[in-house]
PDB file of C-alpha atoms in Angstrom:
ATOM      1  CA  MET A 213       0.000   0.000   0.000  1.00 43.00           C
ATOM      2  CA  MET A 214       1.358   3.378  -0.947  1.00 46.00           C
ATOM      3  CA  GLY A 215       2.240   5.801   1.943  1.00 49.00           C
ATOM      4  CA  PHE A 216       0.727   9.227   2.355  1.00 48.00           C
ATOM      5  CA  SER A 217       2.525  12.105   0.632  1.00 47.00           C
ATOM      6  CA  PHE A 218       1.618  15.782   0.411  1.00 44.00           C
ATOM      7  CA  SER A 219       2.417  15.592  -3.278  1.00 47.00           C
ATOM      8  CA  SER A 220       0.057  12.689  -3.825  1.00 63.00           C
ATOM      9  CA  LEU A 221      -3.304  12.931  -5.516  1.00 61.00           C
ATOM     10  CA  ARG A 222      -5.111  12.073  -2.271  1.00 63.00           C
ATOM     11  CA  ALA A 223      -3.330  14.904  -0.442  1.00 69.00           C
ATOM     12  CA  ARG A 224      -4.323  17.344  -3.137  1.00 68.00           C
ATOM     13  CA  LEU A 225      -7.937  16.260  -2.933  1.00 67.00           C
ATOM     14  CA  LEU A 226      -7.864  16.757   0.857  1.00 68.00           C
ATOM     15  CA  LEU A 227      -6.311  20.189   0.332  1.00 73.00           C
ATOM     16  CA  LEU A 228      -9.197  21.129  -1.962  1.00 70.00           C
ATOM     17  CA  VAL A 229     -11.669  20.101   0.753  1.00 69.00           C
ATOM     18  CA  LEU A 230      -9.741  22.223   3.266  1.00 70.00           C
ATOM     19  CA  LEU A 231      -9.787  25.225   0.930  1.00 72.00           C
ATOM     20  CA  ALA A 232     -13.542  24.781   0.585  1.00 68.00           C
ATOM     21  CA  VAL A 233     -14.023  24.741   4.378  1.00 70.00           C
ATOM     22  CA  ILE A 234     -11.830  27.790   5.177  1.00 78.00           C
ATOM     23  CA  PRO A 235     -14.188  30.411   3.627  1.00 78.00           C
ATOM     24  CA  ALA A 236     -17.119  28.966   5.579  1.00 73.00           C
ATOM     25  CA  LEU A 237     -15.037  29.121   8.749  1.00 75.00           C
ATOM     26  CA  GLY A 238     -14.058  32.722   8.026  1.00 76.00           C
ATOM     27  CA  LEU A 239     -17.691  33.666   7.399  1.00 77.00           C
ATOM     28  CA  ILE A 240     -18.724  32.105  10.718  1.00 74.00           C
ATOM     29  CA  LEU A 241     -16.040  33.993  12.633  1.00 79.00           C
ATOM     30  CA  TYR A 242     -16.931  37.279  10.915  1.00 78.00           C
ATOM     31  CA  THR A 243     -20.645  36.773  11.598  1.00 77.00           C
ATOM     32  CA  ALA A 244     -19.935  36.010  15.257  1.00 77.00           C
ATOM     33  CA  ALA A 245     -17.850  39.174  15.585  1.00 80.00           C
ATOM     34  CA  GLU A 246     -20.644  41.234  14.049  1.00 82.00           C
ATOM     35  CA  GLN A 247     -23.230  39.635  16.320  1.00 80.00           C
ATOM     36  CA  ARG A 248     -21.096  40.461  19.343  1.00 82.00           C
ATOM     37  CA  ARG A 249     -20.613  44.045  18.200  1.00 87.00           C
ATOM     38  CA  SER A 250     -24.329  44.460  17.480  1.00 87.00           C
ATOM     39  CA  ALA A 251     -25.352  42.918  20.815  1.00 85.00           C
ATOM     40  CA  ALA A 252     -22.880  45.117  22.702  1.00 87.00           C
ATOM     41  CA  LEU A 253     -24.098  48.281  20.971  1.00 89.00           C
ATOM     42  CA  GLU A 254     -27.752  47.400  21.599  1.00 90.00           C
ATOM     43  CA  ALA A 255     -26.996  46.699  25.278  1.00 89.00           C
ATOM     44  CA  GLN A 256     -25.228  50.057  25.650  1.00 91.00           C
ATOM     45  CA  ILE A 257     -28.097  51.918  23.983  1.00 93.00           C
ATOM     46  CA  ASN A 258     -30.596  50.211  26.290  1.00 91.00           C
ATOM     47  CA  ALA A 259     -28.376  50.968  29.307  1.00 92.00           C
ATOM     48  CA  LEU A 260     -28.230  54.649  28.320  1.00 94.00           C
ATOM     49  CA  ARG A 261     -32.000  54.744  27.884  1.00 92.00           C
ATOM     50  CA  LEU A 262     -32.489  53.185  31.322  1.00 91.00           C
ATOM     51  CA  ALA A 263     -29.930  55.563  32.876  1.00 91.00           C
ATOM     52  CA  ARG A 264     -31.904  58.509  31.489  1.00 90.00           C
ATOM     53  CA  SER A 265     -35.103  57.069  32.953  1.00 88.00           C
ATOM     54  CA  VAL A 266     -33.497  56.634  36.384  1.00 87.00           C
ATOM     55  CA  SER A 267     -32.000  60.122  36.166  1.00 86.00           C
ATOM     56  CA  SER A 268     -35.436  61.539  35.407  1.00 85.00           C
ATOM     57  CA  SER A 269     -36.945  59.914  38.504  1.00 82.00           C
ATOM     58  CA  GLN A 270     -34.039  61.133  40.647  1.00 82.00           C
ATOM     59  CA  ASP A 271     -34.407  64.619  39.166  1.00 83.00           C
ATOM     60  CA  ASP A 272     -38.064  64.576  40.247  1.00 84.00           C
ATOM     61  CA  LEU A 273     -36.957  63.696  43.770  1.00 85.00           C
ATOM     62  CA  ILE A 274     -34.416  66.537  43.873  1.00 87.00           C
ATOM     63  CA  GLU A 275     -36.952  68.940  42.374  1.00 88.00           C
ATOM     64  CA  GLY A 276     -39.359  67.957  45.152  1.00 89.00           C
ATOM     65  CA  ALA A 277     -36.656  68.773  47.708  1.00 91.00           C
ATOM     66  CA  ARG A 278     -36.038  72.142  46.040  1.00 92.00           C
ATOM     67  CA  GLN A 279     -39.756  72.974  46.163  1.00 94.00           C
ATOM     68  CA  LEU A 280     -39.934  72.002  49.844  1.00 94.00           C
ATOM     69  CA  LEU A 281     -36.952  74.200  50.714  1.00 94.00           C
ATOM     70  CA  THR A 282     -38.377  77.045  48.634  1.00 94.00           C
ATOM     71  CA  ALA A 283     -41.640  76.894  50.582  1.00 94.00           C
ATOM     72  CA  LEU A 284     -39.885  76.605  53.947  1.00 94.00           C
ATOM     73  CA  ALA A 285     -37.691  79.633  53.188  1.00 93.00           C
ATOM     74  CA  GLN A 286     -40.844  81.803  53.134  1.00 91.00           C
ATOM     75  CA  MET A 287     -42.233  80.532  56.454  1.00 92.00           C
ATOM     76  CA  PRO A 288     -42.566  83.158  59.230  1.00 91.00           C
ATOM     77  CA  PHE A 289     -40.612  81.081  61.746  1.00 90.00           C
ATOM     78  CA  ILE A 290     -37.670  81.053  59.280  1.00 91.00           C
ATOM     79  CA  GLN A 291     -37.943  84.723  58.376  1.00 87.00           C
ATOM     80  CA  SER A 292     -38.242  85.784  62.021  1.00 86.00           C
ATOM     81  CA  ASP A 293     -35.426  83.520  63.225  1.00 84.00           C
ATOM     82  CA  ASN A 294     -37.539  81.565  65.704  1.00 88.00           C
ATOM     83  CA  PRO A 295     -35.412  78.448  66.499  1.00 89.00           C
ATOM     84  CA  SER A 296     -37.855  76.800  68.909  1.00 91.00           C
ATOM     85  CA  VAL A 297     -40.725  76.807  66.394  1.00 93.00           C
ATOM     86  CA  CYS A 298     -38.303  75.910  63.590  1.00 93.00           C
ATOM     87  CA  ASN A 299     -36.979  72.878  65.472  1.00 93.00           C
ATOM     88  CA  LEU A 300     -40.501  71.676  66.231  1.00 94.00           C
ATOM     89  CA  VAL A 301     -41.737  72.072  62.639  1.00 94.00           C
ATOM     90  CA  PHE A 302     -38.675  70.377  61.145  1.00 95.00           C
ATOM     91  CA  SER A 303     -38.950  67.525  63.634  1.00 94.00           C
ATOM     92  CA  LYS A 304     -42.531  66.899  62.499  1.00 94.00           C
ATOM     93  CA  LEU A 305     -41.556  67.152  58.837  1.00 94.00           C
ATOM     94  CA  LEU A 306     -38.887  64.471  59.273  1.00 93.00           C
ATOM     95  CA  LYS A 307     -41.572  62.070  60.467  1.00 92.00           C
ATOM     96  CA  GLU A 308     -43.588  62.746  57.314  1.00 91.00           C
ATOM     97  CA  TYR A 309     -40.737  62.779  54.787  1.00 90.00           C
ATOM     98  CA  LYS A 310     -38.793  59.553  55.313  1.00 88.00           C
ATOM     99  CA  ASN A 311     -36.404  60.318  52.461  1.00 89.00           C
ATOM    100  CA  TYR A 312     -34.755  63.123  54.464  1.00 93.00           C
ATOM    101  CA  ALA A 313     -32.171  62.366  57.122  1.00 92.00           C
ATOM    102  CA  ASN A 314     -32.455  65.927  58.460  1.00 94.00           C
ATOM    103  CA  LEU A 315     -33.669  69.447  57.762  1.00 95.00           C
ATOM    104  CA  GLY A 316     -32.074  72.563  59.202  1.00 94.00           C
ATOM    105  CA  VAL A 317     -30.917  76.168  58.965  1.00 96.00           C
ATOM    106  CA  THR A 318     -27.463  77.722  59.320  1.00 95.00           C
ATOM    107  CA  SER A 319     -26.241  81.252  59.705  1.00 94.00           C
ATOM    108  CA  LEU A 320     -24.085  82.847  57.005  1.00 94.00           C
ATOM    109  CA  ALA A 321     -21.075  81.773  59.056  1.00 95.00           C
ATOM    110  CA  GLY A 322     -22.213  78.154  58.831  1.00 94.00           C
ATOM    111  CA  ASP A 323     -23.357  77.796  62.468  1.00 95.00           C
ATOM    112  CA  ALA A 324     -26.359  75.505  62.919  1.00 93.00           C
ATOM    113  CA  THR A 325     -29.345  77.503  64.243  1.00 93.00           C
ATOM    114  CA  CYS A 326     -32.227  75.104  63.608  1.00 94.00           C
ATOM    115  CA  SER A 327     -32.564  71.371  63.040  1.00 94.00           C
ATOM    116  CA  GLY A 328     -35.133  68.618  63.008  1.00 93.00           C
ATOM    117  CA  LEU A 329     -32.721  66.665  65.235  1.00 93.00           C
ATOM    118  CA  PRO A 330     -30.897  67.883  68.362  1.00 92.00           C
ATOM    119  CA  ILE A 331     -27.920  70.117  67.526  1.00 90.00           C
ATOM    120  CA  PRO A 332     -24.553  69.359  69.149  1.00 89.00           C
ATOM    121  CA  ALA A 333     -22.833  72.376  70.668  1.00 86.00           C
ATOM    122  CA  GLY A 334     -20.640  74.372  68.310  1.00 87.00           C
ATOM    123  CA  LEU A 335     -21.828  72.607  65.163  1.00 92.00           C
ATOM    124  CA  ASN A 336     -20.706  74.368  61.979  1.00 93.00           C
ATOM    125  CA  PHE A 337     -21.353  73.528  58.317  1.00 94.00           C
ATOM    126  CA  ALA A 338     -19.142  76.100  56.613  1.00 94.00           C
ATOM    127  CA  ASP A 339     -16.967  73.393  55.055  1.00 93.00           C
ATOM    128  CA  ARG A 340     -19.870  71.516  53.458  1.00 94.00           C
ATOM    129  CA  SER A 341     -20.125  71.630  49.675  1.00 92.00           C
ATOM    130  CA  TRP A 342     -23.832  72.557  49.734  1.00 94.00           C
ATOM    131  CA  PHE A 343     -23.113  75.508  52.058  1.00 95.00           C
ATOM    132  CA  GLN A 344     -20.238  76.775  49.942  1.00 94.00           C
ATOM    133  CA  GLY A 345     -22.271  76.273  46.783  1.00 93.00           C
ATOM    134  CA  VAL A 346     -25.162  78.407  48.054  1.00 95.00           C
ATOM    135  CA  MET A 347     -22.764  81.104  49.261  1.00 95.00           C
ATOM    136  CA  GLN A 348     -21.192  81.251  45.794  1.00 93.00           C
ATOM    137  CA  THR A 349     -24.289  80.911  43.592  1.00 92.00           C
ATOM    138  CA  ARG A 350     -26.919  82.436  45.908  1.00 93.00           C
ATOM    139  CA  ASP A 351     -29.227  79.687  44.635  1.00 93.00           C
ATOM    140  CA  PHE A 352     -30.321  76.115  45.290  1.00 93.00           C
ATOM    141  CA  PHE A 353     -27.254  73.890  45.289  1.00 92.00           C
ATOM    142  CA  ILE A 354     -26.764  70.123  45.331  1.00 91.00           C
ATOM    143  CA  GLY A 355     -23.754  69.063  47.352  1.00 90.00           C
ATOM    144  CA  GLU A 356     -21.757  65.856  47.427  1.00 89.00           C
ATOM    145  CA  TYR A 357     -21.529  62.642  49.402  1.00 90.00           C
ATOM    146  CA  GLN A 358     -21.266  63.277  53.118  1.00 89.00           C
ATOM    147  CA  VAL A 359     -21.782  61.579  56.454  1.00 89.00           C
ATOM    148  CA  GLY A 360     -24.142  63.723  58.512  1.00 88.00           C
ATOM    149  CA  ARG A 361     -22.625  65.309  61.598  1.00 87.00           C
ATOM    150  CA  ILE A 362     -25.943  65.025  63.396  1.00 89.00           C
ATOM    151  CA  THR A 363     -27.479  61.945  61.766  1.00 87.00           C
ATOM    152  CA  ARG A 364     -24.254  59.938  61.257  1.00 88.00           C
ATOM    153  CA  LYS A 365     -25.894  58.700  58.067  1.00 88.00           C
ATOM    154  CA  ALA A 366     -24.651  58.779  54.487  1.00 90.00           C
ATOM    155  CA  THR A 367     -26.483  61.672  52.859  1.00 91.00           C
ATOM    156  CA  LEU A 368     -26.534  63.983  49.870  1.00 90.00           C
ATOM    157  CA  GLY A 369     -26.629  67.573  51.089  1.00 92.00           C
ATOM    158  CA  LEU A 370     -28.917  70.181  49.496  1.00 94.00           C
ATOM    159  CA  GLY A 371     -28.739  73.892  50.268  1.00 95.00           C
ATOM    160  CA  TYR A 372     -31.134  76.787  49.621  1.00 96.00           C
ATOM    161  CA  PRO A 373     -30.774  80.552  50.275  1.00 96.00           C
ATOM    162  CA  VAL A 374     -33.031  82.327  52.769  1.00 95.00           C
ATOM    163  CA  ARG A 375     -33.488  85.997  51.849  1.00 93.00           C
ATOM    164  CA  ASP A 376     -34.885  88.948  53.789  1.00 88.00           C
ATOM    165  CA  GLU A 377     -37.490  91.400  52.472  1.00 86.00           C
ATOM    166  CA  ALA A 378     -34.753  93.346  50.677  1.00 87.00           C
ATOM    167  CA  GLY A 379     -33.597  90.220  48.886  1.00 88.00           C
ATOM    168  CA  GLN A 380     -30.375  89.950  50.833  1.00 92.00           C
ATOM    169  CA  LEU A 381     -29.069  86.565  51.891  1.00 94.00           C
ATOM    170  CA  LYS A 382     -29.666  86.058  55.621  1.00 94.00           C
ATOM    171  CA  ALA A 383     -29.407  82.290  56.244  1.00 94.00           C
ATOM    172  CA  ILE A 384     -29.148  78.938  54.483  1.00 96.00           C
ATOM    173  CA  LEU A 385     -31.669  76.127  54.565  1.00 96.00           C
ATOM    174  CA  TYR A 386     -30.372  72.600  54.156  1.00 95.00           C
ATOM    175  CA  ALA A 387     -31.729  69.112  53.670  1.00 95.00           C
ATOM    176  CA  GLY A 388     -29.899  65.816  53.837  1.00 93.00           C
ATOM    177  CA  LEU A 389     -31.251  63.197  51.431  1.00 90.00           C
ATOM    178  CA  ASP A 390     -30.930  59.794  53.069  1.00 90.00           C
ATOM    179  CA  LEU A 391     -28.783  57.641  50.770  1.00 89.00           C
ATOM    180  CA  ASN A 392     -30.097  54.460  52.400  1.00 85.00           C
ATOM    181  CA  TRP A 393     -33.536  55.515  51.210  1.00 84.00           C
ATOM    182  CA  LEU A 394     -32.165  56.333  47.751  1.00 81.00           C
ATOM    183  CA  ASN A 395     -30.458  52.940  47.540  1.00 85.00           C
ATOM    184  CA  ALA A 396     -33.684  51.202  48.563  1.00 83.00           C
ATOM    185  CA  LEU A 397     -35.406  53.114  45.761  1.00 77.00           C
ATOM    186  CA  ALA A 398     -32.680  52.030  43.307  1.00 80.00           C
ATOM    187  CA  ALA A 399     -33.230  48.391  44.302  1.00 81.00           C
ATOM    188  CA  LYS A 400     -36.787  48.654  42.951  1.00 82.00           C
ATOM    189  CA  THR A 401     -35.574  49.640  39.485  1.00 82.00           C
ATOM    190  CA  GLN A 402     -36.172  46.970  36.866  1.00 83.00           C
ATOM    191  CA  LEU A 403     -32.659  46.169  35.664  1.00 84.00           C
ATOM    192  CA  PRO A 404     -31.461  43.600  33.097  1.00 83.00           C
ATOM    193  CA  SER A 405     -30.050  40.346  34.446  1.00 82.00           C
ATOM    194  CA  GLY A 406     -26.756  40.938  36.254  1.00 85.00           C
ATOM    195  CA  ALA A 407     -26.885  44.714  35.676  1.00 89.00           C
ATOM    196  CA  SER A 408     -25.676  47.310  38.164  1.00 91.00           C
ATOM    197  CA  LEU A 409     -26.918  50.823  38.930  1.00 92.00           C
ATOM    198  CA  THR A 410     -24.344  53.307  40.202  1.00 92.00           C
ATOM    199  CA  VAL A 411     -24.668  57.009  40.975  1.00 92.00           C
ATOM    200  CA  ILE A 412     -21.514  59.018  41.624  1.00 92.00           C
ATOM    201  CA  ASP A 413     -21.242  62.620  42.748  1.00 90.00           C
ATOM    202  CA  ARG A 414     -19.186  65.254  40.936  1.00 88.00           C
ATOM    203  CA  LYS A 415     -16.057  64.092  42.759  1.00 89.00           C
ATOM    204  CA  GLY A 416     -16.490  60.493  41.681  1.00 91.00           C
ATOM    205  CA  THR A 417     -17.689  59.151  45.048  1.00 93.00           C
ATOM    206  CA  ILE A 418     -20.367  56.452  44.920  1.00 93.00           C
ATOM    207  CA  ILE A 419     -23.614  57.669  46.508  1.00 91.00           C
ATOM    208  CA  VAL A 420     -26.006  55.037  45.155  1.00 90.00           C
ATOM    209  CA  ARG A 421     -25.194  51.476  44.202  1.00 91.00           C
ATOM    210  CA  TYR A 422     -27.227  48.410  43.368  1.00 89.00           C
ATOM    211  CA  PRO A 423     -26.466  45.678  44.170  1.00 88.00           C
ATOM    212  CA  ASP A 424     -24.434  45.678  47.425  1.00 87.00           C
ATOM    213  CA  PRO A 425     -24.914  49.330  48.456  1.00 88.00           C
ATOM    214  CA  GLU A 426     -23.466  48.645  51.907  1.00 87.00           C
ATOM    215  CA  LYS A 427     -20.208  47.589  50.266  1.00 90.00           C
ATOM    216  CA  TRP A 428     -19.769  50.394  47.764  1.00 91.00           C
ATOM    217  CA  VAL A 429     -21.567  53.568  48.927  1.00 91.00           C
ATOM    218  CA  GLY A 430     -19.001  56.147  49.979  1.00 90.00           C
ATOM    219  CA  GLN A 431     -16.180  54.490  48.051  1.00 91.00           C
ATOM    220  CA  PRO A 432     -14.182  56.736  45.665  1.00 92.00           C
ATOM    221  CA  MET A 433     -13.868  55.682  42.052  1.00 91.00           C
ATOM    222  CA  ALA A 434     -12.552  58.918  40.534  1.00 88.00           C
ATOM    223  CA  SER A 435      -9.242  57.252  39.616  1.00 89.00           C
ATOM    224  CA  MET A 436     -10.916  54.501  37.581  1.00 92.00           C
ATOM    225  CA  PRO A 437     -10.988  54.855  33.763  1.00 92.00           C
ATOM    226  CA  LEU A 438     -14.777  54.512  33.801  1.00 92.00           C
ATOM    227  CA  ALA A 439     -15.238  57.407  36.249  1.00 92.00           C
ATOM    228  CA  LYS A 440     -12.820  59.587  34.301  1.00 92.00           C
ATOM    229  CA  THR A 441     -14.855  58.971  31.128  1.00 93.00           C
ATOM    230  CA  ILE A 442     -18.132  59.724  32.926  1.00 93.00           C
ATOM    231  CA  LEU A 443     -16.864  62.923  34.559  1.00 91.00           C
ATOM    232  CA  ALA A 444     -15.354  64.123  31.266  1.00 90.00           C
ATOM    233  CA  GLN A 445     -18.270  63.318  28.930  1.00 91.00           C
ATOM    234  CA  GLY A 446     -21.320  63.625  31.163  1.00 88.00           C
ATOM    235  CA  GLU A 447     -23.451  61.388  28.962  1.00 92.00           C
ATOM    236  CA  GLY A 448     -22.560  58.526  26.664  1.00 94.00           C
ATOM    237  CA  MET A 449     -21.588  54.858  26.491  1.00 95.00           C
ATOM    238  CA  ALA A 450     -18.471  52.980  27.492  1.00 93.00           C
ATOM    239  CA  GLU A 451     -16.946  49.550  27.930  1.00 91.00           C
ATOM    240  CA  ALA A 452     -14.796  49.153  31.035  1.00 91.00           C
ATOM    241  CA  PRO A 453     -14.318  47.131  34.226  1.00 90.00           C
ATOM    242  CA  GLY A 454     -16.707  48.104  37.005  1.00 86.00           C
ATOM    243  CA  VAL A 455     -15.848  48.700  40.643  1.00 86.00           C
ATOM    244  CA  ASP A 456     -16.317  44.950  41.134  1.00 84.00           C
ATOM    245  CA  GLY A 457     -13.723  44.229  38.423  1.00 86.00           C
ATOM    246  CA  LEU A 458     -16.199  42.660  35.989  1.00 87.00           C
ATOM    247  CA  PRO A 459     -16.107  43.815  32.340  1.00 91.00           C
ATOM    248  CA  ARG A 460     -19.320  45.716  31.716  1.00 92.00           C
ATOM    249  CA  LEU A 461     -21.034  47.719  29.006  1.00 94.00           C
ATOM    250  CA  TYR A 462     -22.247  51.085  30.290  1.00 95.00           C
ATOM    251  CA  GLY A 463     -24.705  53.814  29.543  1.00 94.00           C
ATOM    252  CA  PHE A 464     -24.411  56.959  31.689  1.00 95.00           C
ATOM    253  CA  THR A 465     -26.021  60.372  31.952  1.00 93.00           C
ATOM    254  CA  LEU A 466     -26.199  63.525  34.084  1.00 90.00           C
ATOM    255  CA  LEU A 467     -28.300  63.967  37.186  1.00 83.00           C
ATOM    256  CA  GLY A 468     -29.434  67.511  37.873  1.00 68.00           C
ATOM    257  CA  SER A 469     -29.729  70.489  35.553  1.00 62.00           C
ATOM    258  CA  GLY A 470     -27.170  73.270  35.287  1.00 59.00           C
ATOM    259  CA  THR A 471     -24.071  72.262  37.230  1.00 64.00           C
ATOM    260  CA  PRO A 472     -24.173  68.448  37.273  1.00 70.00           C
ATOM    261  CA  ALA A 473     -24.978  67.137  40.739  1.00 79.00           C
ATOM    262  CA  ALA A 474     -24.220  63.517  40.014  1.00 88.00           C
ATOM    263  CA  TYR A 475     -24.057  60.918  37.251  1.00 92.00           C
ATOM    264  CA  VAL A 476     -26.275  57.868  36.796  1.00 92.00           C
ATOM    265  CA  THR A 477     -24.645  54.761  35.339  1.00 93.00           C
ATOM    266  CA  ILE A 478     -26.162  51.465  34.249  1.00 94.00           C
ATOM    267  CA  GLY A 479     -23.714  48.609  33.617  1.00 93.00           C
ATOM    268  CA  VAL A 480     -24.489  45.250  32.018  1.00 92.00           C
ATOM    269  CA  PRO A 481     -22.029  42.311  32.234  1.00 91.00           C
ATOM    270  CA  LYS A 482     -20.364  41.848  28.863  1.00 88.00           C
ATOM    271  CA  ASP A 483     -20.398  38.046  29.071  1.00 85.00           C
ATOM    272  CA  VAL A 484     -24.181  38.098  29.528  1.00 83.00           C
ATOM    273  CA  VAL A 485     -24.634  40.394  26.520  1.00 82.00           C
ATOM    274  CA  ILE A 486     -22.525  38.310  24.118  1.00 79.00           C
ATOM    275  CA  ALA A 487     -23.607  34.921  25.494  1.00 74.00           C
ATOM    276  CA  THR A 488     -26.062  34.328  22.623  1.00 76.00           C
ATOM    277  CA  ALA A 489     -23.452  35.228  20.002  1.00 71.00           C
ATOM    278  CA  ASN A 490     -20.969  32.873  21.671  1.00 73.00           C
ATOM    279  CA  ARG A 491     -23.493  30.033  21.698  1.00 77.00           C
ATOM    280  CA  ASN A 492     -24.210  30.609  18.011  1.00 74.00           C
ATOM    281  CA  LEU A 493     -20.482  30.607  17.278  1.00 68.00           C
ATOM    282  CA  ILE A 494     -19.913  27.305  19.090  1.00 78.00           C
ATOM    283  CA  ARG A 495     -22.911  25.709  17.361  1.00 78.00           C
ATOM    284  CA  ASN A 496     -21.780  26.887  13.926  1.00 73.00           C
ATOM    285  CA  LEU A 497     -18.178  25.798  14.518  1.00 73.00           C
ATOM    286  CA  MET A 498     -19.383  22.351  15.571  1.00 79.00           C
ATOM    287  CA  GLY A 499     -21.507  22.183  12.422  1.00 75.00           C
ATOM    288  CA  VAL A 500     -18.610  23.156  10.171  1.00 71.00           C
ATOM    289  CA  GLY A 501     -16.365  20.736  12.035  1.00 74.00           C
ATOM    290  CA  ILE A 502     -18.750  17.851  11.474  1.00 79.00           C
ATOM    291  CA  VAL A 503     -19.292  18.741   7.820  1.00 72.00           C
ATOM    292  CA  GLY A 504     -15.551  19.222   7.320  1.00 71.00           C
ATOM    293  CA  ALA A 505     -14.763  15.872   8.955  1.00 74.00           C
ATOM    294  CA  LEU A 506     -17.312  14.105   6.765  1.00 72.00           C
ATOM    295  CA  ALA A 507     -15.892  15.842   3.705  1.00 70.00           C
ATOM    296  CA  PHE A 508     -12.342  14.760   4.646  1.00 69.00           C
ATOM    297  CA  LEU A 509     -13.473  11.158   5.127  1.00 71.00           C
ATOM    298  CA  ALA A 510     -15.313  11.251   1.826  1.00 69.00           C
ATOM    299  CA  ALA A 511     -12.253  12.697   0.084  1.00 65.00           C
ATOM    300  CA  TRP A 512      -9.940  10.118   1.667  1.00 64.00           C
ATOM    301  CA  PHE A 513     -11.937   7.015   0.888  1.00 66.00           C
ATOM    302  CA  GLY A 514     -13.547   8.420  -2.268  1.00 63.00           C
ATOM    303  CA  ALA A 515     -10.136   9.239  -3.697  1.00 60.00           C
ATOM    304  CA  ASP A 516      -9.034   5.635  -3.155  1.00 61.00           C
ATOM    305  CA  LEU A 517     -12.253   4.124  -4.479  1.00 58.00           C
ATOM    306  CA  PHE A 518     -13.002   6.312  -7.487  1.00 58.00           C
ATOM    307  CA  VAL A 519      -9.644   7.768  -8.501  1.00 60.00           C
ATOM    308  CA  LEU A 520      -6.559   6.003  -7.173  1.00 56.00           C
ATOM    309  CA  ARG A 521      -7.706   2.481  -8.034  1.00 59.00           C
ATOM    310  CA  GLN A 522      -8.426   3.567 -11.567  1.00 60.00           C
ATOM    311  CA  VAL A 523      -5.070   5.314 -11.794  1.00 62.00           C
ATOM    312  CA  HIS A 524      -3.272   2.225 -10.423  1.00 62.00           C
ATOM    313  CA  ALA A 525      -5.097   0.013 -12.887  1.00 62.00           C
ATOM    314  CA  LEU A 526      -3.940   2.191 -15.721  1.00 62.00           C
TER     315      LEU A 526
END
């Protein structure tokens, strides 16, 4: 029996079969790459759409806080600097509005003059971002992540100017949005399988996170490539590792009008997004492999039966 040689007729027939299989293999790989790209783009678009929806609901919450502070700033007990009445009213309001950790008033020097909760002696808020923001803008200002000095809770500070009859700034109203309440609200958002919802303030500190808020809220992520992209662009899409290290596809947008207060980010695990494309690729590769193997067997034995025997006979 003759040995196998790459210059033999059988080898050339097998090479023809291989050349016929390679284009099909290339087409499968190209199609899989396109399916992955298309799935990733669709996931990012959906994530951006969902981030905008979440941002809208959070904007409504912040707008509600602004309206409450606006109304309180006109109350007689605020205008007349009546701390005892102010403390009593704010204490009752805290029982009605569970989303606030505290409500209060400070002087223009930052000293606490009124609060829904008991005020420690010598308490001053002059270093808080919401206080400094109101002093600079003379308008409603959304601060950054903070741990309340009275509540000891993670909060988002909001400040509002109190003006006298002449329109001059006389005090500053503040409200602390309870981030535990915000994270509980985020947990009710309908997210895709394995997706995460993250809200960072303008310094890149996590203020809302789902899942595992207790693990991530308050953690800085400003040095991460994802946070740098978010803080630079404001709104868009990205592919990057999340704070948990998993590769994710993101859609992100601004929270708050004017000066951005925070950024809402929805991240979907990349392996979940491209899972269907990967399954299709494996199935198609198995199909080509089976067809290719059958074609090789047919070429091997067919060459001997229909060609080589005739050639040998001749």
